CSV table of C-alpha atoms and ligand atoms in Angstrom, one decimal:
chain,number,residue,atom,x,y,z
A,1,MET,CA,0.0,0.1,0.3
A,2,SER,CA,1.2,3.5,-1.2
A,3,ILE,CA,-0.2,6.8,1.6
A,4,ARG,CA,-0.1,10.3,0.7
A,5,LEU,CA,2.0,12.9,2.8
A,6,SER,CA,0.7,16.5,3.1
A,7,ASP,CA,3.4,17.7,1.2
A,8,GLY,CA,2.3,15.6,-2.0
A,9,ARG,CA,4.6,12.5,-1.5
A,10,GLU,CA,3.3,9.0,-1.8
A,11,ILE,CA,5.4,6.7,0.1
A,12,PRO,CA,5.5,2.9,0.7
A,13,ILE,CA,3.3,2.4,3.8
A,14,GLU,CA,4.0,-0.9,6.1
A,15,MET,CA,0.9,-2.2,6.7
A,16,HIS,CA,2.2,-4.7,9.5
A,17,LYS,CA,4.4,-4.2,12.4
A,18,ILE,CA,7.9,-5.6,13.0
A,19,ARG,CA,8.1,-8.4,16.4
A,20,ILE,CA,11.2,-10.5,15.3
A,21,VAL,CA,14.3,-9.0,14.0
A,22,GLN,CA,17.9,-10.6,12.8
A,23,LYS,CA,20.8,-8.9,13.0
A,24,VAL,CA,22.9,-7.6,10.3
A,25,ARG,CA,26.6,-6.2,10.1
A,26,LEU,CA,28.2,-3.4,7.9
A,27,ALA,CA,31.7,-5.4,7.1
A,28,PRO,CA,34.4,-2.2,6.5
A,29,VAL,CA,34.9,-1.9,2.8
A,30,ARG,CA,38.5,-2.8,3.0
A,31,ASP,CA,36.8,-6.6,4.5
A,32,ARG,CA,34.1,-6.3,1.7
A,33,LEU,CA,36.9,-6.4,-0.9
A,34,ARG,CA,38.4,-9.5,0.8
A,35,ALA,CA,34.9,-11.2,0.6
A,36,ILE,CA,33.8,-10.6,-3.0
A,37,GLU,CA,37.9,-11.4,-3.9
A,38,GLU,CA,37.1,-15.0,-2.3
A,39,ALA,CA,33.8,-15.2,-3.7
A,40,GLY,CA,35.4,-15.3,-7.0
A,41,TYR,CA,33.4,-12.1,-7.8
A,42,ASN,CA,30.4,-14.3,-7.7
A,43,THR,CA,27.6,-12.7,-4.8
A,44,PHE,CA,26.2,-16.2,-4.8
A,45,LEU,CA,29.4,-17.2,-3.3
A,46,LEU,CA,29.4,-14.5,-0.3
A,47,ARG,CA,28.7,-15.3,2.9
A,48,THR,CA,25.8,-13.7,5.4
A,49,ARG,CA,28.2,-12.2,8.0
A,50,ASP,CA,29.6,-9.8,5.2
A,51,ILE,CA,26.5,-9.2,3.9
A,52,PHE,CA,24.5,-6.1,5.1
A,53,MET,CA,21.5,-6.1,3.3
A,54,ASP,CA,20.8,-9.4,1.3
A,55,MET,CA,19.0,-8.4,-1.9
A,56,LEU,CA,20.3,-11.4,-3.9
A,57,THR,CA,16.2,-12.7,-4.0
A,58,ASP,CA,12.6,-12.8,-2.7
A,59,SER,CA,12.9,-16.5,-3.2
A,60,GLY,CA,12.4,-18.2,0.7
A,61,THR,CA,13.6,-14.5,2.6
A,62,ASN,CA,10.2,-13.0,2.5
A,63,ALA,CA,8.8,-12.1,6.4
A,64,MET,CA,6.6,-15.0,7.4
A,65,SER,CA,3.4,-13.9,9.2
A,66,ASP,CA,2.9,-14.5,12.9
A,67,ASN,CA,-0.5,-16.9,11.6
A,68,GLN,CA,2.3,-18.5,9.5
A,69,LEU,CA,4.9,-19.2,12.0
A,70,GLY,CA,1.7,-20.4,14.5
A,71,ALA,CA,0.4,-23.0,11.7
A,72,MET,CA,3.5,-24.4,11.9
A,73,MET,CA,3.4,-25.0,15.5
A,74,VAL,CA,0.3,-27.6,14.7
A,75,SER,CA,1.7,-29.7,12.0
A,76,ASP,CA,0.8,-33.1,11.3
A,77,ASP,CA,4.0,-34.8,11.0
A,78,ALA,CA,2.5,-37.9,9.6
A,79,TYR,CA,4.3,-39.6,6.6
A,80,ALA,CA,1.1,-40.5,4.8
A,81,GLY,CA,-2.3,-38.9,4.8
A,82,SER,CA,-1.0,-36.0,6.6
A,83,GLU,CA,-3.6,-33.7,7.6
A,84,SER,CA,-1.4,-30.5,6.5
A,85,PHE,CA,-1.5,-31.5,3.2
A,86,TYR,CA,-5.3,-31.3,3.5
A,87,ARG,CA,-5.5,-28.1,5.1
A,88,LEU,CA,-3.1,-26.8,2.0
A,89,GLN,CA,-5.5,-28.8,-0.7
A,90,ASP,CA,-8.4,-27.2,0.8
A,91,ALA,CA,-6.8,-23.3,0.4
A,92,VAL,CA,-5.6,-24.0,-3.4
A,93,ASN,CA,-8.7,-25.1,-4.0
A,94,ASP,CA,-10.3,-22.5,-2.3
A,95,ILE,CA,-7.9,-19.5,-3.7
A,96,PHE,CA,-6.9,-20.7,-7.0
A,97,GLY,CA,-10.2,-23.2,-7.6
A,98,LEU,CA,-7.9,-26.1,-8.8
A,99,ALA,CA,-8.7,-29.3,-7.2
A,100,TYR,CA,-5.7,-31.5,-7.7
A,101,LEU,CA,-2.5,-31.0,-5.8
A,102,LEU,CA,1.0,-32.1,-6.0
A,103,PRO,CA,3.4,-30.9,-3.7
A,104,ALA,CA,6.9,-30.4,-4.8
A,105,HIS,CA,10.1,-29.4,-2.6
A,106,GLN,CA,10.4,-26.2,-4.3
A,107,GLY,CA,9.6,-24.5,-8.1
A,108,ARG,CA,12.1,-26.1,-9.7
A,109,ALA,CA,11.4,-29.3,-8.5
A,110,ALA,CA,7.6,-28.6,-10.0
A,111,GLU,CA,9.6,-27.7,-13.4
A,112,HIS,CA,11.5,-31.7,-13.4
A,113,LEU,CA,8.0,-33.3,-12.8
A,114,LEU,CA,6.3,-31.4,-15.8
A,115,ALA,CA,9.4,-32.1,-17.8
A,116,LYS,CA,9.5,-35.7,-17.2
A,117,THR,CA,6.1,-35.8,-17.8
A,118,PHE,CA,5.5,-33.6,-21.0
A,119,VAL,CA,8.6,-32.6,-22.7
A,120,LYS,CA,10.6,-35.1,-24.7
A,121,PRO,CA,13.0,-34.8,-27.3
A,122,GLY,CA,12.1,-32.8,-30.5
A,123,LYS,CA,9.2,-30.9,-28.3
A,124,VAL,CA,8.9,-27.5,-28.1
A,125,VAL,CA,8.0,-25.2,-25.0
A,126,PRO,CA,6.6,-21.6,-26.3
A,127,MET,CA,6.6,-19.3,-23.6
A,128,ASN,CA,6.7,-15.5,-22.5
A,129,TYR,CA,10.3,-15.7,-21.6
A,130,HIS,CA,12.4,-18.3,-19.8
A,131,PHE,CA,13.4,-18.8,-16.2
A,132,THR,CA,17.1,-20.1,-15.8
A,133,THR,CA,15.7,-23.5,-13.8
A,134,THR,CA,12.8,-23.8,-16.5
A,135,LYS,CA,15.0,-23.6,-19.4
A,136,ALA,CA,17.4,-26.6,-17.5
A,137,HIS,CA,14.9,-28.5,-17.0
A,138,PHE,CA,13.0,-28.3,-20.5
A,139,GLU,CA,16.6,-28.6,-22.0
A,140,LEU,CA,18.0,-31.8,-20.1
A,141,ALA,CA,14.6,-33.6,-21.2
A,142,GLY,CA,15.6,-33.1,-24.8
A,143,GLY,CA,13.4,-30.2,-25.8
A,144,THR,CA,13.8,-26.4,-27.0
A,145,VAL,CA,12.2,-23.6,-25.3
A,146,LEU,CA,10.9,-20.8,-27.4
A,147,GLU,CA,10.4,-17.5,-26.3
A,148,LEU,CA,7.7,-15.4,-27.7
A,149,TYR,CA,7.7,-11.9,-26.2
A,150,THR,CA,6.6,-8.7,-27.5
A,151,PRO,CA,9.0,-6.4,-28.8
A,152,GLU,CA,8.8,-4.2,-25.8
A,153,ALA,CA,9.8,-6.7,-23.3
A,154,LEU,CA,13.3,-5.7,-23.9
A,155,ASN,CA,12.9,-2.4,-23.7
A,156,THR,CA,14.4,-1.3,-20.2
A,157,GLN,CA,13.0,2.3,-20.5
A,158,SER,CA,9.5,1.4,-21.3
A,159,THR,CA,6.1,2.2,-19.8
A,160,CYS,CA,4.0,-0.7,-21.1
A,161,PRO,CA,2.2,-1.7,-18.5
A,162,PHE,CA,2.4,-5.5,-20.0
A,163,LYS,CA,5.9,-6.2,-20.9
A,164,GLY,CA,5.4,-9.9,-19.8
A,165,ASN,CA,2.6,-10.6,-22.7
A,166,MET,CA,3.0,-13.3,-25.0
A,167,ASP,CA,3.6,-12.2,-28.7
A,168,LEU,CA,0.3,-13.8,-30.0
A,169,GLY,CA,1.5,-13.6,-34.0
A,170,ARG,CA,4.7,-15.3,-32.9
A,171,LEU,CA,3.2,-17.7,-31.1
A,172,GLU,CA,0.7,-18.5,-33.8
A,173,ALA,CA,3.5,-18.6,-36.2
A,174,ALA,CA,5.9,-20.8,-34.1
A,175,ILE,CA,2.9,-23.8,-33.7
A,176,ARG,CA,2.4,-23.7,-37.4
A,177,GLU,CA,5.9,-24.2,-38.1
A,178,HIS,CA,6.9,-26.7,-35.2
A,179,GLY,CA,3.3,-28.6,-35.6
A,180,VAL,CA,0.7,-28.8,-32.7
A,181,GLU,CA,1.7,-32.1,-31.9
A,182,ASN,CA,5.3,-30.5,-31.4
A,183,VAL,CA,4.0,-28.6,-28.8
A,184,ALA,CA,4.8,-29.8,-25.4
A,185,PHE,CA,2.7,-27.1,-23.5
A,186,VAL,CA,2.3,-23.1,-23.7
A,187,ARG,CA,4.1,-21.7,-20.2
A,188,MET,CA,3.1,-18.0,-19.4
A,189,GLU,CA,5.4,-16.9,-16.5
A,190,ALA,CA,3.6,-14.4,-14.2
A,191,THR,CA,5.8,-11.6,-13.8
A,192,THR,CA,8.6,-12.6,-16.1
A,193,ASN,CA,11.7,-12.8,-13.5
A,194,LEU,CA,14.5,-12.6,-15.6
A,195,ILE,CA,13.5,-9.2,-17.6
A,196,GLY,CA,12.6,-7.2,-14.8
A,197,GLY,CA,9.4,-9.1,-13.2
A,198,GLN,CA,7.1,-8.0,-15.7
A,199,PRO,CA,3.5,-9.0,-15.8
A,200,PHE,CA,0.9,-10.3,-18.4
A,201,SER,CA,-2.7,-9.0,-18.7
A,202,LEU,CA,-5.7,-11.2,-17.9
A,203,ALA,CA,-6.5,-9.7,-21.5
A,204,ASN,CA,-3.1,-11.7,-22.9
A,205,LEU,CA,-4.0,-14.5,-20.8
A,206,ARG,CA,-7.4,-15.1,-22.2
A,207,GLU,CA,-5.9,-14.4,-25.8
A,208,VAL,CA,-3.2,-17.0,-25.5
A,209,LYS,CA,-5.8,-19.9,-24.3
A,210,LYS,CA,-8.5,-19.1,-26.9
A,211,LEU,CA,-5.7,-19.8,-29.7
A,212,ILE,CA,-3.9,-22.7,-28.0
A,213,GLY,CA,-7.4,-24.3,-26.7
A,214,PRO,CA,-9.3,-25.3,-29.5
A,215,MET,CA,-5.9,-27.4,-30.6
A,216,GLY,CA,-5.9,-29.5,-27.2
A,217,ILE,CA,-2.2,-27.9,-26.3
A,218,PRO,CA,-2.3,-27.1,-22.4
A,219,LEU,CA,-1.8,-23.8,-20.9
A,220,VAL,CA,1.1,-23.9,-17.9
A,221,ILE,CA,1.3,-21.0,-15.8
A,222,ASP,CA,4.5,-20.3,-13.5
A,223,ALA,CA,2.3,-19.1,-10.8
A,224,SER,CA,5.8,-17.9,-8.5
A,225,LEU,CA,4.9,-14.7,-8.4
A,226,ILE,CA,1.4,-14.9,-8.9
A,227,SER,CA,0.0,-12.1,-6.4
A,228,GLU,CA,2.5,-9.4,-8.0
A,229,ASN,CA,0.8,-10.6,-11.5
A,230,ALA,CA,-2.3,-10.1,-10.1
A,231,TYR,CA,-1.8,-6.8,-8.1
A,232,PHE,CA,-0.1,-5.2,-11.4
A,233,ILE,CA,-3.6,-6.4,-13.2
A,234,HIS,CA,-5.4,-4.6,-10.0
A,235,GLU,CA,-3.7,-1.4,-10.6
A,236,ARG,CA,-3.0,-1.2,-14.4
A,237,GLU,CA,-5.2,-3.3,-16.3
A,238,GLU,CA,-8.4,-1.2,-17.6
A,239,GLY,CA,-11.5,-2.5,-15.6
A,240,TYR,CA,-10.1,-4.2,-12.6
A,241,GLN,CA,-9.8,-1.4,-10.3
A,242,ASN,CA,-12.4,-2.4,-8.1
A,243,THR,CA,-11.3,-6.6,-8.5
A,244,SER,CA,-10.3,-8.0,-5.4
A,245,ILE,CA,-6.6,-9.6,-5.9
A,246,ARG,CA,-8.4,-13.0,-5.1
A,247,ASP,CA,-11.0,-12.5,-7.9
A,248,ILE,CA,-8.0,-11.6,-10.2
A,249,ILE,CA,-6.3,-14.9,-8.9
A,250,ARG,CA,-9.1,-17.3,-9.8
A,251,GLU,CA,-9.9,-15.2,-13.1
A,252,MET,CA,-6.2,-16.0,-14.5
A,253,MET,CA,-6.5,-19.7,-12.9
A,254,ALA,CA,-9.8,-20.5,-15.1
A,255,GLN,CA,-7.6,-19.9,-18.2
A,256,VAL,CA,-5.1,-22.7,-17.1
A,257,ASP,CA,-4.8,-26.2,-17.6
A,258,ILE,CA,-1.7,-26.8,-15.1
A,259,CYS,CA,-0.4,-24.2,-12.3
A,260,TYR,CA,2.4,-24.7,-10.9
A,261,LEU,CA,4.9,-22.4,-8.4
A,262,SER,CA,7.9,-21.9,-6.0
A,263,GLY,CA,6.0,-21.0,-2.8
A,264,ARG,CA,9.3,-19.5,-1.9
A,265,LYS,CA,7.8,-16.1,-3.2
A,266,SER,CA,4.3,-14.7,-3.5
A,267,CYS,CA,3.5,-17.6,-0.4
A,268,ALA,CA,6.3,-16.7,1.8
A,269,VAL,CA,7.5,-20.4,2.4
A,270,ARG,CA,10.1,-23.2,1.4
A,271,GLY,CA,8.3,-25.4,-0.7
A,272,GLY,CA,6.1,-25.5,-4.0
A,273,PHE,CA,3.4,-27.2,-5.7
A,274,ILE,CA,1.5,-28.0,-8.7
A,275,ALA,CA,-2.4,-28.1,-8.8
A,276,THR,CA,-4.7,-28.9,-11.5
A,277,ASN,CA,-8.2,-29.7,-12.6
A,278,ASN,CA,-7.5,-31.9,-15.1
A,279,ARG,CA,-7.3,-35.7,-13.8
A,280,LYS,CA,-5.4,-36.7,-17.1
A,281,HIS,CA,-2.7,-34.7,-16.3
A,282,TYR,CA,-3.0,-35.1,-12.9
A,283,GLU,CA,-2.6,-39.1,-13.2
A,284,ALA,CA,0.2,-38.5,-15.7
A,285,ILE,CA,2.5,-36.3,-13.3
A,286,ARG,CA,1.4,-38.2,-10.1
A,287,PRO,CA,3.2,-41.4,-10.3
A,288,TRP,CA,6.9,-39.5,-10.7
A,289,LEU,CA,6.3,-37.7,-7.4
A,290,PRO,CA,7.1,-40.2,-4.7
A,291,VAL,CA,10.1,-41.2,-7.0
A,292,TYR,CA,11.8,-37.7,-6.9
A,293,GLU,CA,10.2,-35.9,-4.2
A,294,GLY,CA,8.1,-37.8,-1.6
A,295,PHE,CA,4.9,-38.7,-0.5
A,296,PHE,CA,1.7,-37.3,-2.3
A,297,THR,CA,0.8,-35.7,0.8
A,298,TYR,CA,4.5,-33.9,1.3
A,299,GLY,CA,6.2,-33.8,-1.7
A,300,GLY,CA,9.1,-33.1,0.0
A,301,MET,CA,8.1,-30.3,1.8
A,302,SER,CA,8.3,-30.6,5.7
A,303,SER,CA,4.8,-30.7,7.2
A,304,LYS,CA,5.8,-27.3,8.8
A,305,GLU,CA,6.4,-25.9,5.3
A,306,VAL,CA,3.1,-27.4,4.4
A,307,GLU,CA,1.1,-25.8,7.0
A,308,ALA,CA,2.6,-22.3,6.3
A,309,MET,CA,2.0,-22.6,2.8
A,310,ALA,CA,-1.6,-23.1,3.7
A,311,VAL,CA,-1.5,-19.5,5.5
A,312,GLY,CA,0.3,-18.4,3.2
A,313,VAL,CA,-1.5,-19.2,-0.2
A,314,ARG,CA,-4.4,-17.1,1.6
A,315,GLU,CA,-2.2,-14.1,2.7
A,316,MET,CA,-1.2,-13.4,-0.4
A,317,THR,CA,-4.5,-12.0,-1.9
A,318,GLU,CA,-4.8,-9.8,1.0
A,319,LEU,CA,-3.9,-6.1,-1.3
A,320,GLU,CA,-1.8,-4.7,1.3
A,321,VAL,CA,0.5,-8.7,1.2
A,322,ALA,CA,0.0,-8.7,-2.6
A,323,GLY,CA,1.7,-5.2,-3.1
A,324,SER,CA,4.1,-5.0,0.0
A,325,SER,CA,6.9,-5.4,-2.2
A,326,ALA,CA,5.9,-3.8,-6.0
A,327,ASP,CA,5.0,-0.6,-3.7
A,328,MET,CA,8.5,-0.5,-2.1
A,329,ILE,CA,10.0,-1.1,-5.6
A,330,ARG,CA,8.1,1.2,-7.2
A,331,TYR,CA,9.3,4.0,-4.4
A,332,PHE,CA,13.2,2.2,-4.8
A,333,ALA,CA,12.9,2.8,-8.6
A,334,GLU,CA,11.2,6.3,-9.0
A,335,ARG,CA,14.4,7.4,-6.4
A,336,LEU,CA,16.9,5.8,-8.4
A,337,ILE,CA,15.7,7.6,-11.5
A,338,ALA,CA,15.3,10.8,-9.8
A,339,ASN,CA,19.4,10.6,-9.4
A,340,ASN,CA,19.6,9.6,-12.7
A,341,VAL,CA,20.3,5.9,-12.0
A,342,PRO,CA,19.3,4.0,-15.1
A,343,VAL,CA,16.8,1.1,-14.1
A,344,VAL,CA,14.5,-0.9,-15.8
A,345,THR,CA,10.7,0.8,-16.3
A,346,PRO,CA,8.1,0.4,-15.4
A,347,PRO,CA,9.0,-1.0,-12.0
A,348,GLY,CA,8.2,-4.6,-11.7
A,349,GLY,CA,7.2,-7.7,-8.9
A,350,LEU,CA,10.2,-8.7,-7.2
A,351,ALA,CA,13.0,-6.4,-7.5
A,352,CYS,CA,14.7,-3.1,-8.6
A,353,HIS,CA,16.5,-3.8,-11.7
A,354,LEU,CA,19.4,-1.6,-12.9
A,355,ASP,CA,20.7,-1.6,-16.5
A,356,ALA,CA,24.0,-2.6,-16.3
A,357,MET,CA,24.0,-1.8,-20.4
A,358,ARG,CA,23.4,1.7,-19.3
A,359,PHE,CA,25.4,2.0,-16.0
A,360,VAL,CA,28.8,0.7,-17.3
A,361,PRO,CA,28.4,1.0,-21.0
A,362,HIS,CA,32.1,0.9,-21.2
A,363,ILE,CA,32.3,-2.6,-20.2
A,364,PRO,CA,31.5,-5.2,-23.3
A,365,GLN,CA,28.7,-7.5,-23.0
A,366,LEU,CA,31.8,-10.9,-22.9
A,367,GLN,CA,32.8,-9.1,-19.8
A,368,TYR,CA,29.4,-9.5,-18.2
A,369,PRO,CA,28.7,-5.8,-17.4
A,370,ALA,CA,25.8,-7.1,-14.9
A,371,GLY,CA,28.2,-9.4,-13.0
A,372,ALA,CA,30.7,-6.6,-12.5
A,373,LEU,CA,28.1,-4.2,-11.5
A,374,ALA,CA,26.8,-6.6,-9.1
A,375,ALA,CA,30.3,-7.2,-7.5
A,376,ALA,CA,31.0,-3.2,-7.5
A,377,VAL,CA,27.8,-2.8,-5.8
A,378,TYR,CA,28.4,-5.0,-2.9
A,379,LEU,CA,31.8,-3.6,-2.3
A,380,THR,CA,30.4,0.2,-2.0
A,381,SER,CA,27.2,-0.9,0.0
A,382,GLY,CA,27.6,-4.1,1.5
A,383,ILE,CA,24.2,-4.7,-0.8
A,384,ARG,CA,24.3,-7.9,-2.4
A,385,GLY,CA,22.3,-8.2,-5.6
A,386,MET,CA,22.0,-10.8,-8.3
A,387,GLU,CA,23.7,-10.8,-11.8
A,388,ARG,CA,21.0,-11.3,-14.4
A,389,GLY,CA,23.1,-11.7,-17.5
A,390,THR,CA,25.4,-13.5,-19.5
A,391,VAL,CA,27.2,-14.9,-16.7
A,392,SER,CA,23.5,-16.3,-15.8
A,393,MET,CA,23.5,-18.0,-19.3
A,394,ASP,CA,25.3,-21.1,-19.5
A,395,ARG,CA,27.7,-21.8,-22.9
A,396,ASP,CA,26.2,-23.4,-26.2
A,397,LYS,CA,26.9,-26.6,-27.5
A,398,GLU,CA,30.1,-25.3,-29.2
A,399,GLY,CA,31.1,-23.4,-25.5
A,400,ASN,CA,30.7,-20.3,-26.9
A,401,ASP,CA,29.3,-17.4,-24.4
A,402,VAL,CA,25.3,-16.4,-25.1
A,403,PRO,CA,24.8,-13.1,-25.0
A,404,SER,CA,21.9,-12.3,-23.1
A,405,ASP,CA,19.2,-9.8,-24.2
A,406,MET,CA,19.9,-8.1,-21.1
A,407,GLU,CA,22.3,-7.2,-18.4
A,408,LEU,CA,20.6,-6.4,-15.5
A,409,LEU,CA,21.7,-6.3,-11.8
A,410,ARG,CA,18.6,-7.5,-10.0
A,411,LEU,CA,17.9,-5.8,-6.4
A,412,ALA,CA,15.3,-8.2,-5.0
A,413,VAL,CA,13.1,-6.5,-2.7
A,414,PRO,CA,11.7,-9.5,-0.2
A,415,ARG,CA,8.3,-9.0,1.0
A,416,ARG,CA,8.4,-7.1,4.2
A,417,VAL,CA,12.1,-7.4,4.9
A,418,PHE,CA,13.5,-3.8,4.6
A,419,THR,CA,12.9,-0.2,5.7
A,420,MET,CA,12.5,2.9,4.6
A,421,SER,CA,15.7,3.9,5.7
A,422,HIS,CA,17.3,0.5,4.1
A,423,ILE,CA,16.2,1.6,1.1
A,424,GLU,CA,17.5,5.3,0.9
A,425,TYR,CA,20.9,4.0,1.4
A,426,ALA,CA,20.5,1.7,-1.2
A,427,VAL,CA,19.5,4.7,-3.5
A,428,ASP,CA,22.7,6.9,-2.2
A,429,ARG,CA,25.5,4.2,-2.3
A,430,VAL,CA,24.2,3.5,-6.1
A,431,LYS,CA,24.3,7.0,-6.8
A,432,TRP,CA,27.6,7.2,-5.6
A,433,LEU,CA,28.6,4.3,-7.5
A,434,LEU,CA,26.9,5.9,-10.7
A,435,GLY,CA,29.6,9.0,-10.3
A,436,HIS,CA,32.4,6.2,-10.2
A,437,ALA,CA,31.4,4.1,-12.6
A,438,GLY,CA,34.2,4.5,-15.4
A,439,LEU,CA,36.4,2.8,-12.5
A,440,ILE,CA,34.2,-0.5,-12.7
A,441,GLY,CA,36.3,-3.2,-15.2
A,442,GLY,CA,35.0,-6.2,-16.5
A,443,LEU,CA,35.3,-9.7,-15.0
A,444,LYS,CA,36.8,-13.1,-16.8
A,445,PHE,CA,35.8,-16.8,-15.4
A,446,CYS,CA,38.5,-18.5,-14.2
A,447,GLU,CA,36.4,-21.5,-12.6
A,448,GLU,CA,33.0,-22.8,-15.0
A,449,PRO,CA,31.0,-25.2,-14.2
A,450,PRO,CA,28.9,-26.6,-17.2
A,451,VAL,CA,25.4,-26.1,-16.1
A,452,LEU,CA,24.1,-23.1,-14.3
A,453,ARG,CA,27.3,-21.6,-13.8
A,454,PHE,CA,26.3,-18.3,-12.3
A,455,PHE,CA,25.8,-20.5,-8.8
A,456,ALA,CA,29.1,-21.8,-8.3
A,457,GLY,CA,31.2,-20.4,-11.2
A,458,LYS,CA,34.4,-17.9,-10.3
A,459,MET,CA,35.7,-14.8,-12.0
A,460,GLU,CA,38.5,-12.3,-11.6
A,461,ALA,CA,38.8,-8.6,-12.0
A,462,LEU,CA,40.0,-7.6,-15.2
A,463,GLY,CA,42.5,-5.0,-14.1
A,464,SER,CA,42.3,-5.0,-10.0
A,465,TRP,CA,39.5,-2.6,-10.4
A,466,GLY,CA,38.3,-3.8,-7.1
A,467,ASP,CA,41.0,-1.9,-5.4
A,468,LYS,CA,41.0,1.4,-7.2
A,469,LEU,CA,37.1,1.3,-6.1
A,470,ALA,CA,37.7,0.4,-2.6
A,471,GLU,CA,40.4,3.3,-2.9
A,472,ALA,CA,38.0,5.9,-4.0
A,473,PHE,CA,35.6,4.9,-1.6
A,474,GLU,CA,37.7,5.3,1.3
A,475,LYS,CA,38.5,8.4,0.2
A,476,ASP,CA,35.2,9.6,0.4
A,477,PHE,CA,33.7,7.8,3.2
A,478,GLY,CA,36.7,6.7,5.6
A,479,PRO,CA,37.8,3.3,6.4
A,480,ASN,CA,34.8,2.2,8.5
A,481,CYS,CA,32.0,2.2,6.7
B,501,F0G,N1,10.1,-19.7,-11.4
B,501,F0G,C1,10.5,-18.5,-11.5
B,501,F0G,C2,9.3,-17.6,-11.7
B,501,F0G,C3,11.4,-18.3,-10.3
B,501,F0G,O1,11.7,-17.0,-10.0
B,501,F0G,C4,11.6,-19.2,-9.8
B,501,F0G,C5,12.6,-19.4,-8.8
B,501,F0G,C6,11.5,-20.8,-9.7
B,501,F0G,C7,10.7,-20.9,-11.2
B,501,F0G,C8,12.2,-21.8,-9.4
B,501,F0G,O2,12.0,-22.0,-7.8
B,501,F0G,O3,13.7,-21.6,-6.7
B,501,F0G,O4,11.5,-22.8,-5.8
B,501,F0G,O5,13.4,-24.0,-7.1
B,501,F0G,N2,13.5,-18.0,-8.6
B,501,F0G,C9,14.6,-17.7,-7.7
B,501,F0G,C10,14.5,-16.3,-7.9
B,501,F0G,C11,15.4,-18.7,-7.6
B,501,F0G,O6,16.2,-15.8,-7.2
B,501,F0G,O7,14.1,-15.3,-8.5
B,501,F0G,P1,12.9,-22.8,-6.9
């Protein structure tokens, strides 16, 4: 929620109070330099003790509610037939309108089960944009991911409210080219994570369904950020300003054949699931659940998380919960823009994204500008963000780097975790860094795993620029900041 102040400014307002806190430490700049060097300039390899604000992700890092924590205390640990499962099933049925539920330990586990069941060699999976784990699973199963976004999707300086829309013309052409029988399913990601958490409209979802429904192609929704996508529909799509988040989610689900999600985001728990009303799809996926995840009534999740998810699924439909990070992100983005920092617009659903191509235009794409910016932001602020650019793309079959469509530094805003002072601090340090962007140099890999290299790969700074940046920072702020 946002609130208007008497001077006309609009600020995000927290509709909760903080009752449990976790201490953080702001390590001095020289310690941060040592930490990022030891981490191979990869923010994934930093340790919590060296991080002041953890903006790596909103995955599993959101603040849980008192009701979620309370529910965890009454969970049923039965291996089979757990009452916790039935409470989650009731919630999914109630909120999503979906009857059959298959729990999984997290989102990528759901993707694995879908890949195992539907994606075969030679099959294609059209989608509005890929996510890293999605692409890895579908390709490992022998499929090909087709990204059929609209031209506006990759424009980082856009005012288009629905950059996550599927391009219907491209979808139709792709189905014609590959043949209906070779399309495993069409996947719509609710707020396209990698291009800035950008939503699709309900009108677009309906059009996709209208096109593929009569062909018998299933429509799959990745609902990991469903409450944010619904919030943006509520805010931006004509005719939905008086529709509740709950009703918007119901309307979205009425279009889809299979819904899956990572519960670590909108639901604020560590788990995931697949849900559907289609008994045939359910029965096709179900046999794999105990093979890879766990028994049907826990699917690899702890029963405590199952209980917390049953509460989280309901709470995410409250307007102030659905908008809790989106409103903070909008404020964050607006403050950065006011300081000439290049960010992706419109502000999206999970993070504020800095556009590295404009922040450090002197760094060539194959020297990983977004990776370098992630390291530089950490070095100057203790804020850990996540590279979402070429480092996040694995090499092609010939071993060549694949330049990413965008070079973004994602500064995630987990729900109900940071305060306004944190955001103001982040704005200030990023602004300082922009004034010293010329000091930032490129990176090169020194240790590189073959799959999802961004998680564990190590890099080094070309020309020891970390030292020079730390020196400039120390000159302005002293050694203890
Ligand atoms: N789909 C989307 C849209 C996601 O954002 C994620 C995870 C997944 C699937 C996989 O789910 O992590 O529970 O296995 N996104 C996290 C992130 C990792 O940091 O954005 P998972």
